[in-house]
XYZ file of C-alpha atoms in Angstrom:
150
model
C 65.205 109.622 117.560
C 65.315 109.403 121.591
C 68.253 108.895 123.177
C 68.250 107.635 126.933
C 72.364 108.616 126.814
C 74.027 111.746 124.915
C 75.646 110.858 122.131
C 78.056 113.183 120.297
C 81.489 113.935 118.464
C 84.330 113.251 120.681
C 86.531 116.439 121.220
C 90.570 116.724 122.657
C 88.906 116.858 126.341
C 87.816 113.398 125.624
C 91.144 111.961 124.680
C 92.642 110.475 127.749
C 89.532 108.587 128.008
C 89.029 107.051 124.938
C 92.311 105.852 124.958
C 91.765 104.150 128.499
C 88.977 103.174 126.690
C 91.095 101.880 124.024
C 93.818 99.831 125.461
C 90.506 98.287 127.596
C 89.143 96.838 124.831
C 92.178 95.361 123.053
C 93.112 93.856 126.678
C 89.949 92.122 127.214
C 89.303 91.262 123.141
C 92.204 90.396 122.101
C 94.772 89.678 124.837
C 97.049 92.702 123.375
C 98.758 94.814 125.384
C 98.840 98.465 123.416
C 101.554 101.316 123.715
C 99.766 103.774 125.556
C 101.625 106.760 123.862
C 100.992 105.416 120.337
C 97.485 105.076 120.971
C 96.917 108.630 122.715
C 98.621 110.060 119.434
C 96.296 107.759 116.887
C 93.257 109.615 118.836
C 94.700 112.996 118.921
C 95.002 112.519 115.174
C 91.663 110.999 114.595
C 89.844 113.739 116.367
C 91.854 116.715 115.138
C 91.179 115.210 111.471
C 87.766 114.471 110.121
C 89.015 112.805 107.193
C 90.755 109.994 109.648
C 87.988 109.243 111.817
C 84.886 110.137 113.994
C 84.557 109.028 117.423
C 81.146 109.038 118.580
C 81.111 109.210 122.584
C 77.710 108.064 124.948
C 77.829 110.191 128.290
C 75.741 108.631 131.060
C 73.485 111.516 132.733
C 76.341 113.247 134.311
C 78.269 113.759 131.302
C 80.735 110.808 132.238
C 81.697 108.956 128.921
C 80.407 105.245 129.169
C 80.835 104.051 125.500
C 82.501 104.965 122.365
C 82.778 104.330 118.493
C 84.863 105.050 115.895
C 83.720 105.650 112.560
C 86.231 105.446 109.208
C 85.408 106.153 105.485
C 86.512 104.039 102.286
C 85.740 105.540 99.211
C 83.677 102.969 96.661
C 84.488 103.949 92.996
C 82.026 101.296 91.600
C 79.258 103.523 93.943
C 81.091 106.894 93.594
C 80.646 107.525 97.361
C 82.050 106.589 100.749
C 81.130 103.407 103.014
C 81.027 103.572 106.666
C 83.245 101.657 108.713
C 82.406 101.178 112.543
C 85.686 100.486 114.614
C 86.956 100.314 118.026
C 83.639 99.708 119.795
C 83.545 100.261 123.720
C 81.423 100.208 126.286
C 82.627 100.160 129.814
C 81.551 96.752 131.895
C 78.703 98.448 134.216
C 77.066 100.064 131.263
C 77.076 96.986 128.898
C 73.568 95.642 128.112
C 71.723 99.175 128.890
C 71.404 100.165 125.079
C 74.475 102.119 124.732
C 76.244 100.469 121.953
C 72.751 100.192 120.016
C 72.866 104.403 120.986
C 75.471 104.738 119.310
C 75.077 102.491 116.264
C 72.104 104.697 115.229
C 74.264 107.883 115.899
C 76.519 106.383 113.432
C 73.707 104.740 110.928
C 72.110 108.666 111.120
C 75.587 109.952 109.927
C 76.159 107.514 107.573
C 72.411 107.709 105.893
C 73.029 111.685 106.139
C 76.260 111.382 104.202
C 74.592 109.100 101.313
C 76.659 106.073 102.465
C 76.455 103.449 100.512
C 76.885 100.672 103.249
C 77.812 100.756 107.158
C 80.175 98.030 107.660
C 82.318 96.742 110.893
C 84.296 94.054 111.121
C 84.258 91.927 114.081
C 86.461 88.451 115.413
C 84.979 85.384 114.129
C 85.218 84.243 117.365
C 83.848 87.006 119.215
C 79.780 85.367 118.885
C 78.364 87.434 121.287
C 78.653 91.118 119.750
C 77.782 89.007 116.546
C 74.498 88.620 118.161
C 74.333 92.302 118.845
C 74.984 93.097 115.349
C 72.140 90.646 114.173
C 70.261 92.321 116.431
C 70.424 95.192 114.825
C 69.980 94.432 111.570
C 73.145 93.875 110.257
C 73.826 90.450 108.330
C 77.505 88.538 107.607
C 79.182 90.206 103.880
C 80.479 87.789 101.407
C 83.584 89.633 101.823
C 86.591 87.874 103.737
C 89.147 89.934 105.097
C 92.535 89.669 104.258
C 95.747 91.427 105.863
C 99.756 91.289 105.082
């Protein structure tokens, strides 16, 4: 696979900007204003602990990060292994529509066909039409799952 951007694990160094990154993206998807020192330790956590999350990072040719992904496990008992969640998508503004997101999404599709997923799944706004597109795009298709939360 050829990658245009550099795609790899986040580590601590990246923390205060995937959290900037963070609070971003609930601001402009949802409205929501997030605590800033919750968030920073939710990522601390994530990246110290495998078994929490993943974040995939794209770096631009500098080495700036321009895009990030997180990516969650659930474990299926009716497939005896894990499925692949994608979460907290980000790209910044100037980089969206360059390929970064779909860089990362096969980052992500590579680990999750490496692990012997037995899905990659992300759940997105029903309102939010346009990264439905994106997801189309790539080859992903609506569940007949509805989500549910208390």
């Amino acid at each position: 696979m050829d990658f245009k951007y550099k795609i790899d694990v986040a580590t601590p160094e990246d923390t205060e900007t995937l959290v900037n990154f963070q609070l971003a993206m609930a601001k402009e998807s949802e409205g929501t204003e997030l605590d800033y020192g919750t968030v920073r330790e939710g990522i601390k956590e994530g990246i110290a602990d495998d078994s929490k999350a993943t974040y995939l990072v794209a770096r631009d040719d500098q080495g700036q990060p321009i895009g990030m992904l997180m990516l969650t496990t659930e474990w299926s008992d009716w497939n005896d292994c894990n499925y692949y969640w994608i979460q907290s998508v980000y790209v910044a503004p100037e980089h969206r529509h360059n390929g970064v997101f779909h860089e990362l999404f096969d980052f992500a599709k590579a680990i999750a066909e490496s692990e012997g997923a037995g899905a990659l799944r992300l759940y997105v706004d029903k309102n939010n039409t346009s990264a439905q597109k994106v997801y189309q795009s790539l080859g992903m298709h609506e569940s007949h799952y509805l989500m549910y939360e208390l």
